[in-house]
Every structure is written in structure tokens, then in C-alpha cells.
Short mmCIF file of C-alpha atoms and ligand atoms in Angstrom, two decimals:
data_model
loop_
_atom_site.label_atom_id
_atom_site.label_comp_id
_atom_site.label_asym_id
_atom_site.label_seq_id
_atom_site.Cartn_x
_atom_site.Cartn_y
_atom_site.Cartn_z
CA UNK A 294 13.33 -40.30 -1.90
CA UNK A 295 12.72 -39.41 -5.10
CA UNK A 296 15.35 -39.54 -7.87
CA UNK A 297 15.69 -35.57 -8.19
CA UNK A 298 16.68 -35.42 -4.63
CA UNK A 299 19.83 -35.20 -2.95
CA UNK A 300 21.60 -35.55 0.97
CA UNK A 301 22.69 -32.06 2.49
CA UNK A 302 26.30 -32.12 4.13
CA UNK A 303 24.65 -32.24 7.23
CA UNK A 304 20.85 -33.31 8.34
CA UNK A 305 19.48 -30.65 10.54
CA UNK A 306 15.76 -30.65 12.13
CA UNK A 307 13.91 -27.52 10.99
CA UNK A 308 10.48 -25.92 11.82
CA UNK A 309 9.21 -23.95 9.24
CA UNK A 310 6.35 -21.99 10.85
CA UNK A 311 3.77 -21.13 8.30
CA UNK A 312 4.74 -24.30 6.09
CA UNK A 313 0.84 -24.37 4.89
CA UNK A 314 1.36 -20.90 2.61
CA UNK A 315 2.39 -19.80 -0.46
CA UNK A 316 6.19 -19.46 0.34
CA UNK A 317 6.20 -22.05 3.30
CA UNK A 318 4.98 -25.19 1.40
CA UNK A 319 7.18 -25.12 -1.59
CA UNK A 320 10.49 -24.20 1.26
CA UNK A 321 8.85 -27.57 3.35
CA UNK A 322 9.43 -29.69 0.51
CA UNK A 323 12.76 -28.45 -0.54
CA UNK A 324 14.35 -28.62 2.27
CA UNK A 325 12.99 -32.36 3.22
CA UNK A 326 13.83 -33.38 -0.81
CA UNK A 327 17.62 -32.25 -0.10
CA UNK A 328 17.23 -34.35 3.25
CA UNK A 329 16.66 -32.55 6.23
CA UNK A 330 13.64 -33.47 8.98
CA UNK A 331 11.19 -30.72 8.29
CA UNK A 332 8.39 -30.07 10.98
CA UNK A 333 5.76 -27.57 10.10
CA UNK A 334 3.98 -25.39 12.30
CA UNK A 335 0.75 -23.47 11.13
CA UNK A 336 -2.64 -22.74 12.48
CA UNK A 337 -4.31 -22.26 9.00
CA UNK A 338 -5.39 -18.93 8.93
CA UNK A 339 -4.39 -18.18 5.61
CA UNK A 340 -7.03 -21.02 4.52
CA UNK A 341 -9.60 -19.20 6.97
CA UNK A 342 -9.03 -15.71 5.65
CA UNK A 343 -10.13 -17.50 2.42
CA UNK A 344 -12.96 -18.18 4.12
CA UNK A 345 -13.78 -14.49 5.47
CA UNK A 346 -13.07 -13.08 2.15
CA UNK A 347 -14.91 -15.92 -0.25
CA UNK A 348 -11.58 -16.04 -2.26
CA UNK A 349 -9.89 -19.14 -3.17
CA UNK A 350 -6.58 -20.08 -4.43
CA UNK A 351 -6.81 -20.57 -8.49
CA UNK A 352 -5.13 -23.68 -7.96
CA UNK A 353 -6.80 -26.55 -6.17
CA UNK A 354 -4.50 -26.57 -3.35
CA UNK A 355 -5.21 -29.92 -0.98
CA UNK A 356 -5.95 -29.93 2.92
CA UNK A 357 -2.70 -30.41 4.93
CA UNK A 358 -3.07 -33.79 5.93
CA UNK A 359 -3.24 -34.73 1.84
CA UNK A 360 -0.38 -32.48 1.02
CA UNK A 361 1.92 -34.72 3.73
CA UNK A 362 0.77 -38.59 2.66
CA UNK A 363 1.09 -37.12 -0.99
CA UNK A 364 4.87 -36.30 -0.44
CA UNK A 365 5.61 -39.37 1.72
CA UNK A 366 4.42 -41.75 -1.05
CA UNK A 367 6.42 -39.13 -3.79
CA UNK A 368 9.59 -38.95 -2.08
CA UNK A 369 9.51 -41.27 1.02
CA UNK A 370 9.69 -38.58 3.37
CA UNK A 371 7.72 -37.86 6.24
CA UNK A 372 7.50 -34.08 6.93
CA UNK A 373 5.94 -33.77 10.62
CA UNK A 374 2.57 -31.03 11.29
CA UNK A 375 1.29 -28.91 14.37
CA UNK A 376 -1.62 -26.66 14.10
CA UNK A 377 -0.40 -24.25 16.77
CA UNK A 378 -1.10 -20.34 16.56
CA UNK A 379 2.12 -18.79 17.48
CA UNK A 380 0.85 -15.52 18.26
CA UNK A 381 -1.98 -17.02 20.50
CA UNK A 382 -0.51 -20.51 21.61
CA UNK A 383 2.94 -19.39 23.62
CA UNK A 384 3.12 -22.26 25.72
CA UNK A 385 2.13 -24.81 23.07
CA UNK A 386 4.81 -23.39 21.03
CA UNK A 387 7.20 -23.66 23.54
CA UNK A 388 6.35 -27.23 24.11
CA UNK A 389 7.05 -28.59 20.94
CA UNK A 390 10.26 -26.71 20.95
CA UNK A 391 11.27 -28.43 23.74
CA UNK A 392 10.39 -31.81 22.36
CA UNK A 393 11.68 -31.32 18.84
CA UNK A 394 14.96 -29.16 19.60
CA UNK A 395 15.00 -28.01 15.62
CA UNK A 396 18.63 -26.99 14.49
CA UNK A 397 16.73 -24.03 12.56
CA UNK A 398 13.26 -22.23 12.52
CA UNK A 399 12.27 -20.53 9.29
CA UNK A 400 9.68 -17.97 10.15
CA UNK A 401 7.27 -17.58 7.39
CA UNK A 402 3.84 -17.47 9.88
CA UNK A 403 2.59 -13.99 9.31
CA UNK A 404 -0.41 -12.12 7.65
CA UNK A 405 1.73 -10.90 4.53
CA UNK A 406 -0.87 -9.07 2.82
CA UNK A 407 -0.83 -5.04 2.78
CA UNK A 408 -4.19 -4.47 1.54
CA UNK A 409 -5.35 -7.02 3.81
CA UNK A 410 -4.15 -5.23 6.45
CA UNK A 411 -5.48 -1.75 5.36
CA UNK A 412 -9.01 -3.33 4.89
CA UNK A 413 -10.53 -2.00 8.28
CA UNK A 414 -9.88 -1.25 12.15
CA UNK A 415 -10.46 -5.20 12.89
CA UNK A 416 -7.81 -6.09 9.96
CA UNK A 417 -5.02 -3.71 11.35
CA UNK A 418 -5.52 -4.81 14.57
CA UNK A 419 -5.19 -8.24 13.46
CA UNK A 420 -2.13 -7.80 11.78
CA UNK A 421 -0.38 -6.21 14.15
CA UNK A 422 -1.14 -8.62 17.05
CA UNK A 423 -0.26 -11.73 15.02
CA UNK A 424 2.75 -10.33 13.48
CA UNK A 425 4.13 -8.94 16.31
CA UNK A 426 2.95 -11.20 18.94
CA UNK A 427 4.07 -14.37 16.46
CA UNK A 428 7.69 -13.20 16.03
CA UNK A 429 8.29 -12.18 19.63
CA UNK A 430 6.51 -15.55 20.94
CA UNK A 431 9.01 -17.27 18.62
CA UNK A 432 12.31 -15.10 20.27
CA UNK A 433 11.21 -15.19 23.89
CA UNK A 434 10.41 -19.31 23.36
CA UNK A 435 13.62 -19.60 22.06
CA UNK A 436 15.39 -18.13 24.88
CA UNK A 437 13.26 -19.96 27.55
CA UNK A 438 14.02 -23.25 25.41
CA UNK A 439 17.68 -22.36 25.99
CA UNK A 440 18.09 -24.32 22.51
CA UNK A 441 20.98 -22.96 20.09
CA UNK A 442 18.47 -22.97 17.38
CA UNK A 443 19.35 -20.70 14.31
CA UNK A 444 16.22 -18.65 13.22
CA UNK A 445 15.73 -17.58 9.37
CA UNK A 446 12.49 -14.89 9.35
CA UNK A 447 11.02 -13.53 5.91
CA UNK A 448 10.98 -9.76 6.07
CA UNK A 449 10.28 -7.90 3.44
CA UNK A 450 12.10 -5.29 0.57
CA UNK A 451 8.98 -2.96 2.06
CA UNK A 452 11.06 -1.97 5.35
CA UNK A 453 13.01 0.18 3.43
CA UNK A 454 10.07 2.27 1.52
CA UNK A 455 10.99 1.92 -1.83
CA UNK A 456 12.97 4.94 -2.94
CA UNK A 457 16.78 5.87 -2.02
CA UNK A 458 18.70 9.40 -3.00
CA UNK A 459 20.01 7.47 -5.72
CA UNK A 460 22.35 4.68 -3.84
CA UNK A 461 21.61 1.13 -4.11
CA UNK A 462 19.70 -0.20 -1.25
CA UNK A 463 22.26 -1.88 0.86
CA UNK A 464 21.82 -5.31 3.04
CA UNK A 465 20.17 -3.81 6.21
CA UNK A 466 22.88 -1.78 7.80
CA UNK A 467 24.14 2.12 6.32
CA UNK A 468 26.69 3.20 7.08
CA UNK A 469 26.63 6.74 8.66
CA UNK A 470 29.05 9.61 9.67
CA UNK A 471 27.87 11.61 12.71
CA UNK A 472 29.31 14.46 14.34
CA UNK A 473 30.29 14.63 18.37
CA UNK A 474 29.88 18.04 19.89
CA UNK A 475 33.72 18.51 19.66
CA UNK A 476 33.13 18.26 16.42
CA UNK A 477 34.93 14.94 16.01
CA UNK A 478 33.38 13.00 13.05
CA UNK A 479 32.39 9.05 14.09
CA UNK A 480 31.55 6.14 11.53
CA UNK A 481 28.85 3.82 12.13
CA UNK A 482 26.54 1.57 10.94
CA UNK A 483 22.91 1.45 11.72
CA UNK A 484 19.95 -0.16 10.57
CA UNK A 485 18.69 1.51 7.24
CA UNK A 486 16.00 3.74 8.13
CA UNK A 487 12.42 2.17 7.81
CA UNK A 488 9.49 3.60 5.54
CA UNK A 489 6.65 1.26 5.56
CA UNK A 490 3.79 1.65 3.40
CA UNK A 491 0.99 -0.26 4.95
CA UNK A 492 0.18 -1.82 8.21
CA UNK A 493 1.66 -5.09 7.35
CA UNK A 494 4.74 -3.56 6.33
CA UNK A 495 5.11 -1.46 9.57
CA UNK A 496 4.93 -4.96 11.42
CA UNK A 497 7.91 -6.30 9.05
CA UNK A 498 10.06 -2.98 10.59
CA UNK A 499 8.72 -3.68 14.17
CA UNK A 500 9.89 -7.42 13.66
CA UNK A 501 13.47 -5.91 12.92
CA UNK A 502 13.91 -4.36 16.43
CA UNK A 503 12.76 -7.39 18.04
CA UNK A 504 15.55 -9.42 16.06
CA UNK A 505 18.21 -6.76 17.19
CA UNK A 506 17.02 -6.63 20.81
CA UNK A 507 17.19 -10.50 21.36
CA UNK A 508 20.43 -10.76 19.47
CA UNK A 509 21.74 -8.20 21.58
CA UNK A 510 20.26 -9.47 24.89
CA UNK A 511 20.55 -13.18 24.31
CA UNK A 512 22.79 -13.88 21.30
CA UNK A 513 20.06 -15.41 19.37
CA UNK A 514 21.19 -16.40 15.95
CA UNK A 515 18.96 -14.57 13.79
CA UNK A 516 18.72 -14.33 9.73
CA UNK A 517 16.61 -11.46 8.25
CA UNK A 518 15.58 -11.67 4.67
CA UNK A 519 14.41 -8.51 3.33
CA UNK A 520 12.20 -10.13 0.37
CA UNK A 521 10.68 -8.77 -2.70
CA UNK A 522 7.68 -9.33 -4.41
CA UNK A 523 7.59 -13.47 -4.89
CA UNK A 524 6.14 -14.84 -8.21
CA UNK A 525 5.48 -17.96 -10.14
CA UNK A 526 3.70 -21.18 -8.56
CA UNK A 527 5.30 -24.16 -8.52
CA UNK A 528 8.63 -25.47 -8.00
CA UNK A 529 10.89 -28.69 -8.58
CA UNK A 530 8.93 -30.38 -5.91
CA UNK A 531 5.42 -28.88 -5.92
CA UNK A 532 5.22 -29.89 -9.83
CA UNK A 533 5.76 -33.89 -8.65
CA UNK A 534 2.52 -34.57 -8.11
CA UNK A 535 -1.00 -32.82 -8.54
CA UNK A 536 -1.73 -32.89 -4.84
CA UNK A 537 1.14 -31.24 -4.15
CA UNK A 538 0.24 -27.87 -6.08
CA UNK A 539 1.03 -24.39 -4.42
CA UNK A 540 -1.67 -22.04 -4.00
CA UNK A 541 -2.14 -19.14 -6.33
CA UNK A 542 -3.53 -16.37 -5.08
CA UNK A 543 -5.33 -13.98 -7.59
CA UNK A 544 -7.83 -11.82 -5.16
CA UNK A 545 -7.60 -7.75 -4.67
CA UNK A 546 -5.97 -8.72 -1.44
CA UNK A 547 -3.66 -11.38 -1.77
CA UNK A 548 -2.94 -11.86 -5.31
CA UNK A 549 0.67 -10.20 -6.06
CA UNK A 550 1.39 -7.87 -9.26
CA UNK A 551 2.69 -9.99 -11.37
CA UNK A 552 1.08 -13.18 -10.67
CA UNK A 553 -2.24 -11.18 -10.77
CA UNK A 554 -1.17 -9.78 -14.26
CA UNK A 555 -0.78 -13.31 -15.54
CA UNK A 556 -3.58 -14.56 -14.15
CA UNK A 557 -5.68 -11.37 -15.81
CA UNK A 558 -4.11 -11.80 -19.22
CA UNK A 559 -4.36 -15.66 -18.94
CA UNK A 560 -8.66 -15.46 -18.02
CA UNK A 561 -9.19 -12.71 -20.25
CA UNK A 562 -9.63 -10.08 -17.45
CA UNK A 563 -8.10 -6.02 -18.06
CA UNK A 564 -4.57 -6.04 -16.83
CA UNK A 565 -5.16 -3.99 -13.75
CA UNK A 566 -2.68 -1.16 -13.63
CA UNK A 567 -2.79 1.19 -10.27
CA UNK A 568 -2.14 5.04 -11.37
CA UNK A 569 0.07 5.06 -13.50
CA UNK A 570 1.76 1.99 -13.05
CA UNK A 571 4.96 3.97 -12.03
CA UNK A 572 5.64 1.94 -8.99
CA UNK A 573 8.91 0.11 -9.32
CA UNK A 574 9.59 -3.25 -7.34
CA UNK A 575 11.87 -5.63 -6.44
CA UNK A 576 10.69 -9.28 -7.64
CA UNK A 577 12.25 -12.82 -6.88
CA UNK A 578 10.92 -16.08 -8.45
CA UNK A 579 9.25 -18.74 -6.00
CA UNK A 580 12.24 -21.36 -6.65
CA UNK A 581 14.81 -18.82 -6.04
CA UNK A 582 12.75 -18.31 -2.77
CA UNK A 583 13.45 -22.01 -1.70
CA UNK A 584 16.88 -21.59 -2.56
CA UNK A 585 18.03 -18.54 -0.64
CA UNK A 586 16.10 -20.21 2.93
CA UNK A 587 18.29 -23.16 1.85
CA UNK A 588 21.46 -20.69 1.33
CA UNK A 589 20.48 -19.26 4.63
CA UNK A 590 20.27 -21.76 6.23
CA UNK A 591 23.92 -23.18 5.69
CA UNK A 592 25.33 -19.88 6.01
CA UNK A 593 24.05 -19.91 9.79
CA UNK A 594 25.62 -16.92 11.69
CA UNK A 595 27.47 -17.49 15.24
CA UNK A 596 26.10 -16.26 18.48
CA UNK A 597 28.58 -13.51 18.39
CA UNK A 598 27.26 -12.22 15.16
CA UNK A 599 24.81 -9.38 14.70
CA UNK A 600 21.60 -9.66 12.62
CA UNK A 601 22.84 -11.09 9.40
CA UNK A 602 20.60 -8.97 6.76
CA UNK A 603 20.22 -10.17 2.96
CA UNK A 604 18.01 -8.67 0.49
CA UNK A 605 16.25 -11.77 -1.30
CA UNK A 606 15.37 -10.33 -4.72
CA UNK A 607 17.02 -10.76 -7.96
CA UNK A 608 15.92 -8.24 -10.23
CA UNK A 609 13.63 -4.68 -9.96
CA UNK A 610 11.26 -3.91 -12.18
CA UNK A 611 8.36 -0.88 -13.36
CA UNK A 612 4.80 -1.92 -12.61
CA UNK A 613 3.89 -0.44 -16.31
CA UNK A 614 6.93 -2.29 -17.73
CA UNK A 615 5.53 -5.70 -16.69
CA UNK A 616 1.82 -4.59 -18.02
CA UNK A 617 3.11 -3.86 -21.25
CA UNK A 618 5.30 -7.25 -21.26
CA UNK A 619 2.49 -9.54 -19.95
CA UNK A 620 -0.07 -7.57 -22.35
CA UNK A 621 2.52 -8.41 -25.74
CA UNK A 622 2.66 -11.60 -25.05
CA UNK A 623 -1.06 -12.23 -24.21
CA UNK A 624 -2.48 -9.53 -26.48
CA UNK A 625 -4.33 -9.09 -22.83
CA UNK A 626 -5.98 -5.07 -22.49
CA UNK A 627 -4.25 -2.99 -20.11
CA UNK A 628 -6.68 -0.69 -17.76
CA UNK A 629 -5.34 2.06 -15.86
CA UNK A 630 -7.25 2.13 -13.03
CA UNK A 631 -7.81 4.43 -9.80
CA UNK A 632 -4.91 3.37 -7.01
CA UNK A 633 -6.73 2.22 -3.94
CA UNK A 634 -3.24 2.56 -2.30
CA UNK A 635 -1.21 5.65 -1.01
CA UNK A 636 2.09 5.49 -2.70
CA UNK A 637 4.16 7.58 -4.96
CA UNK A 638 3.11 7.51 -8.20
CA UNK A 639 6.21 6.70 -9.58
CA UNK A 640 9.61 5.52 -8.09
CA UNK A 641 12.99 4.48 -8.66
CA UNK A 642 14.56 1.22 -7.30
CA UNK A 643 18.26 0.20 -6.76
CA UNK A 644 19.32 -2.82 -4.64
CA UNK A 645 22.19 -4.71 -3.53
CA UNK A 646 21.67 -8.52 -3.91
CA UNK A 647 25.72 -9.25 -3.07
CA UNK A 648 25.06 -11.28 -0.23
CA UNK A 649 23.30 -14.15 -1.73
CA UNK A 650 25.26 -13.97 -5.05
CA UNK A 651 28.29 -14.83 -3.44
CA UNK A 652 26.40 -17.70 -1.29
CA UNK A 653 26.09 -19.02 -4.43
CA UNK A 654 22.70 -17.90 -5.88
CA UNK A 655 22.14 -18.31 -9.75
CA UNK A 656 19.02 -16.15 -10.27
CA UNK A 657 16.08 -17.01 -12.17
CA UNK A 658 14.85 -13.80 -13.74
CA UNK A 659 11.75 -13.02 -15.75
CA UNK A 660 11.73 -14.45 -18.96
CA UNK A 661 8.94 -15.17 -20.86
CA UNK A 662 8.86 -18.50 -20.90
CA UNK A 663 8.82 -18.74 -17.45
CA UNK A 664 6.06 -16.39 -17.49
CA UNK A 665 4.29 -18.76 -20.20
CA UNK A 666 4.36 -21.28 -17.74
CA UNK A 667 2.75 -19.27 -15.09
CA UNK A 668 0.27 -18.06 -17.38
CA UNK A 669 -0.53 -22.01 -18.70
CA UNK A 670 -0.77 -22.68 -14.79
CA UNK A 671 -3.34 -19.82 -14.78
CA UNK A 672 -5.36 -20.54 -18.00
CA UNK A 673 -5.39 -24.74 -16.53
CA UNK A 674 -7.81 -23.59 -13.60
CA UNK A 675 -9.45 -20.50 -15.26
CA UNK A 676 -12.56 -22.23 -14.73
CA UNK A 677 -12.24 -21.96 -11.13
CA UNK A 678 -11.67 -18.18 -11.35
CA UNK A 679 -14.54 -15.58 -9.34
CA UNK A 680 -14.01 -12.40 -11.57
CA UNK A 681 -16.07 -10.26 -8.99
CA UNK A 682 -12.77 -11.18 -6.51
CA UNK A 683 -10.71 -9.44 -8.55
CA UNK A 684 -10.70 -5.79 -8.32
CA UNK A 685 -8.64 -4.26 -5.38
CA UNK A 686 -11.18 -3.06 -2.97
CA UNK A 687 -9.00 -1.87 0.05
CA UNK A 688 -8.31 1.33 -0.10
CA UNK A 689 -5.41 3.51 2.16
CA UNK A 690 -8.08 6.27 3.35
CA UNK A 691 -11.52 6.84 2.92
CA UNK A 692 -11.14 9.39 0.19
CA UNK A 693 -9.38 6.87 -2.38
CA UNK A 694 -11.21 4.55 -4.43
CA UNK A 695 -11.01 0.82 -5.12
CA UNK A 696 -9.09 -0.02 -8.85
CA UNK A 697 -12.30 -1.19 -10.94
CA UNK A 698 -11.41 -1.38 -14.84
CA UNK A 699 -14.67 -0.13 -16.32
CA UNK A 700 -14.56 -2.63 -19.02
CA UNK A 701 -14.60 -5.41 -16.20
CA UNK A 702 -17.99 -4.93 -15.66
CA UNK A 703 -19.47 -7.51 -17.98
CA UNK A 704 -17.20 -10.01 -16.54
CA UNK A 705 -18.64 -9.01 -13.09
CA UNK A 706 -21.76 -10.05 -13.94
P1 NAD B 922 0.83 -16.82 3.38
O1 NAD B 922 -0.32 -16.32 3.89
O2 NAD B 922 0.64 -17.88 2.24
O3 NAD B 922 1.50 -18.14 4.14
C1 NAD B 922 1.83 -17.48 5.83
C2 NAD B 922 1.64 -19.12 6.40
O4 NAD B 922 1.23 -18.30 8.08
C3 NAD B 922 -0.05 -19.03 6.16
O5 NAD B 922 -0.05 -20.63 6.11
C4 NAD B 922 -0.82 -18.65 7.55
O6 NAD B 922 -1.97 -19.83 8.08
C5 NAD B 922 0.62 -19.13 8.70
N1 NAD B 922 0.37 -17.99 10.06
C6 NAD B 922 -0.04 -16.78 9.90
N2 NAD B 922 -0.30 -16.71 10.96
C7 NAD B 922 0.09 -17.59 11.56
C8 NAD B 922 0.23 -17.84 13.01
N3 NAD B 922 -0.39 -16.99 14.02
N4 NAD B 922 0.33 -18.85 13.99
C9 NAD B 922 0.62 -19.86 12.92
N5 NAD B 922 0.52 -19.98 11.55
C10 NAD B 922 0.38 -18.58 10.96
O7 NAD B 922 2.21 -15.73 2.77
P2 NAD B 922 3.32 -15.93 1.80
O8 NAD B 922 3.23 -15.43 0.57
O9 NAD B 922 3.52 -17.68 1.97
O10 NAD B 922 4.26 -15.25 2.83
C11 NAD B 922 5.54 -16.02 3.83
C12 NAD B 922 5.86 -14.87 4.82
O11 NAD B 922 7.19 -14.39 3.55
C13 NAD B 922 5.08 -13.83 4.97
O12 NAD B 922 5.71 -13.41 6.50
C14 NAD B 922 5.60 -12.66 3.99
O13 NAD B 922 5.71 -11.58 4.69
C15 NAD B 922 6.83 -12.61 3.57
N6 NAD B 922 7.17 -12.49 2.23
C16 NAD B 922 5.95 -12.98 1.35
C17 NAD B 922 6.54 -12.10 -0.62
C18 NAD B 922 5.30 -12.88 -1.06
O14 NAD B 922 5.42 -12.14 -2.32
N7 NAD B 922 4.41 -13.62 -1.13
C19 NAD B 922 7.16 -11.36 -0.39
C20 NAD B 922 8.00 -10.56 0.47
C21 NAD B 922 8.07 -11.45 1.72
N1 USQ B 923 -0.38 -2.94 -8.14
C1 USQ B 923 -1.13 -2.91 -9.28
N2 USQ B 923 -1.91 -3.44 -9.67
C2 USQ B 923 -2.35 -4.59 -9.00
C3 USQ B 923 -1.78 -5.06 -7.74
C4 USQ B 923 -0.64 -4.45 -7.38
O1 USQ B 923 -0.43 -1.67 -10.05
O2 USQ B 923 -3.54 -5.31 -9.40
C5 USQ B 923 0.76 -2.28 -7.63
C6 USQ B 923 0.57 -2.13 -6.63
O3 USQ B 923 -0.04 -0.39 -6.38
C7 USQ B 923 2.33 -1.46 -6.02
C8 USQ B 923 2.69 -2.94 -6.37
O4 USQ B 923 1.97 -3.43 -7.37
O5 USQ B 923 2.31 -0.21 -6.21
C9 USQ B 923 3.27 -4.20 -5.59
O6 USQ B 923 1.99 -4.80 -4.91
P1 USQ B 923 1.81 -6.06 -4.62
O7 USQ B 923 0.17 -6.30 -4.17
O8 USQ B 923 2.15 -7.07 -5.89
O9 USQ B 923 2.85 -6.13 -3.36
P2 USQ B 923 2.70 -5.73 -1.77
O10 USQ B 923 1.77 -4.98 -1.62
O11 USQ B 923 4.16 -4.79 -1.79
O12 USQ B 923 3.03 -6.88 -0.86
C10 USQ B 923 3.73 -8.26 -1.32
C11 USQ B 923 3.46 -9.03 -0.43
C12 USQ B 923 4.33 -8.98 1.10
C13 USQ B 923 5.65 -8.41 0.54
C14 USQ B 923 6.00 -7.45 -0.60
C15 USQ B 923 7.31 -7.38 -0.85
O13 USQ B 923 2.36 -9.40 0.11
O14 USQ B 923 4.09 -9.78 1.76
O15 USQ B 923 6.27 -8.37 1.69
O16 USQ B 923 5.42 -8.04 -1.72
S1 USQ B 923 8.06 -6.05 -1.19
O17 USQ B 923 6.78 -5.52 -2.33
O18 USQ B 923 9.33 -5.70 -1.45
O19 USQ B 923 7.62 -4.95 -0.22
#
């Protein structure tokens, strides 16, 4: 075990579904490092999508076997791995559940890109089939196994939409007052009304209903984490060895906004702001993602509790402000490109995140040192960048234009 690691008070067996992905890999290492027994389940579909898109992580991620071997060498800890498609192979998943009997399951295993989910009817259908079946299979298998396992799911801030009537977005549930026919006023808490902005985000709103039902009918213990956009690359654990390096998506489908801006600045590509950049979104650093999962596992609900919902974000920023910040830091050019998405030109966003703060999260907020660190990672691997994959080409409707900067044409040759 590494010098940085520490034993948790109670060692748990934890399944990490989607443990080969951008959030899942650092989470698996972190949970292993603090003393839990980790088993990854992943069908490596994200690597296959890289093949389909002919795009690759900017960082040279290693195959799963090498990753696990390197972790054993560095930390002395063993991480298990099963290649199972959770959406397609229910029996296979159930069999591992019955044999391994995990105390907790962290569920990252979904197609998570909004642009990929909007590329074509095929991609829309794949995203719906994969995400909803994966989540339903996990819930159904927990019931069939009879295990009292705690399910921690990665949802998204995007289930709420990105605007309110001025109030802060609560953590999952909204207080409402309804008036009966007799004129009586009754107070209730309901799931916050959903307002998805892509087929991908819509699957996450469906996940919420699956959780409500299985929690009500079978008393499954569930924590649903409504996460904002994750930025950064490495964590304390992925930094321990080059072979543990995390993936860095920069292409027009999978690259998320802040990491794209930092990468674009590092390789000398114009910073691609969609429209006027008036969209405000919630953000969280990858180091805080792994800490939040640790806290969610430590603070499991009981079987009497309703679905516990946390907003997993630490700050909100307007896209244009982020572009300006990165541009000032790096002297990078900003290109205001056609917005390929159907979204409001601008929105304000206020979000509550008291639950994680009360459980001990000490947020890592945007600071230039950390931004610089990501730019340095991007700079180190700039030679691996394929500029032709940077423009966002997936449009929400046929009438919309891809987001291609004028000045990038030379770079794309
Ligand atoms: P990712 O695509 O890098 O990782 C997802 C992993 O799940 C991949 O390794 C993939 O191979 C696996 N997977 C997908 N479908 C599967 C299936 N049917 N069976 C087995 N494995 C399967 O995505 P990520 O960025 O790590 O996101 C993880 C989760 O967190 C997603 O559910 C996403 O919605 C959520 N999330 C991500 C972000 C972000 O900014 N990255 C923000 C909010 C929420
Ligand atoms: N944007 C740009 N320029 C770019 C890329 C994006 O201006 O080059 C804009 C988009 O138009 C959008 C905003 O930045 O307004 C965010 O886009 P994004 O791709 O960073 O984030 P999004 O599509 O919402 O999806 C990501 C993850 C998803 C997660 C979600 C959290 O891919 O898995 O659920 O963030 S949230 O945004 O809070 O819903």
C-alpha cells in the first residue's frame, strides 16, 4: 500500500461499473487506495467509441490489464475486472453480483456525451437502449440477488435544465403547495421537474424514475449524484505512475467545455465558444468527484430512506467567462462559432450543494494553478492531437451548423 494511502474504518467490497472511464478509473484507484476492495465492471464501449469516431484520448491511456498491473505494483492493492455489458448481459452481471456480493455499487456505466447522443437516429437509440437498460438491469439484479447493497449512481445537473425562477436549484426535491378542490392547501415534496437538453440528458431523467420506483417497491438503498461538468485530468492516485494516467477527451463529441478550452489553448487552436457563450453551467474538479463518491459511500441511506439526491458540483461559471480566463492565461485566441446545440443563448444558474459540504467536502475551486496544470498535461501530449477532431460537428437539428472556427481551416489541413 502506498505511503499516501490510509485504511478506512470499515473495508467494503465495491463494484465500480464503468471503472475504465474518465470518472470511473480515478474513482476505482481512490477507493482502492483508502482500503476498499474494488471490482471494476466495464464493457470497454468507450474505447470502442473512440475507434468509431477515429478520435483518441489526448493522454496515452493504457489497456485495462496494464492499468491494474501497474496499480498492484505501485500500491500493493488488487483491483478485480470483469468485461460485462450491463445493458445486454443481465445474467452475466447477476452471476458476478451473486458471487462477489458487493456492499456498494458505484454506477458510471452509461453513454455520457450529449453531442454523441444527438449525432444520428442510431446514436439516439443506442444511448437510450444502453443507459436505461444498464440502470434497470442493475436495479433488477440487486432485487433478484436479495443483497442489501447500496447503489451510488452518477446522474447529471442537466436533469434540472439550467435555469430557475431565480431560486437555487434544490438537491433533487422541490417543496410545492397544492390546492385541493375543497380549497385546502397541502404541502408536498416532489422530484424537481426535469428539463433535459439532449437525448443523453433525457436518459438520466428516466433513471431518476427507475430509482424512485425500486426504492419505493423494493426498499433499494440509492444515492443519486447530480454531477456538474467535470474538469481536470489527474488525481493523487493517477499521478502515482504514468501507466495510471487518466483519459483526456478533447474531440467535438466527448471533450467537455473547460478541458476543451484548456487543450485548445495548449495546442494553439482557437478557443471554441458556442454562440455568445452565455450558457452558465455547474463544474467540479475530478479530484472532488472521487472524494464525493467516497463521502456518498460513507453516508449510505437506510432501507427506510427515500432516494438520497446530492448536487455534486462546487461552482458555476458562464462559458464566455471561462473562455476569457483561459485566453488571458495563455494568450489564446477566442473564436465565437455557430452553436450546434439547441439551447438558450444565455442562462443564470444557482445551485445548492449543502449536502456534500455538510458531509465534509472541501471544494477545489477554479484556480489558475490548477488550470495551468491541465494546460501543461495538454501541452505535454499536444503531439497526439488530431486538430480535425476538435470541431463540434453533431448538431441538434438538421438546420443547425457545426461549430467550426474560421481560423482553424489552416490548422485542419
Ligand atoms: P466515460 O464514457 O469516460 O465512462 C463511462 C464508462 O462506462 C466507460 O468506460 C464505458 O466503457 C462504460 N460503459 C458504458 N456503457 C456500459 C455498459 N452497458 N456496460 C458496461 N460498461 C459500460 O464517462 P465519464 O465521463 O467517466 O462519466 C461517467 C458517468 O458520470 C456517466 O454516467 C456520466 O453521465 C456521469 N457524468 C459525467 C460528467 C463528466 O463531465 N464527465 C459530468 C456529470 C456526470
Ligand atoms: N460548449 C462551448 N464550446 C465547446 C464545447 C461546449 O461553448 O467547445 C458549451 C456547450 O454549448 C454547452 C456548455 O459548453 O452550453 C457545456 O457543454 P459540455 O459539452 O461541456 O457539457 P454537457 O454537454 O452538458 O455534458 C457534460 C458531460 C455529461 C454531464 C454534463 C453535466 O459530458 O456527461 O452530464 O456535462 S451538466 O452540464 O451539468 O449537465
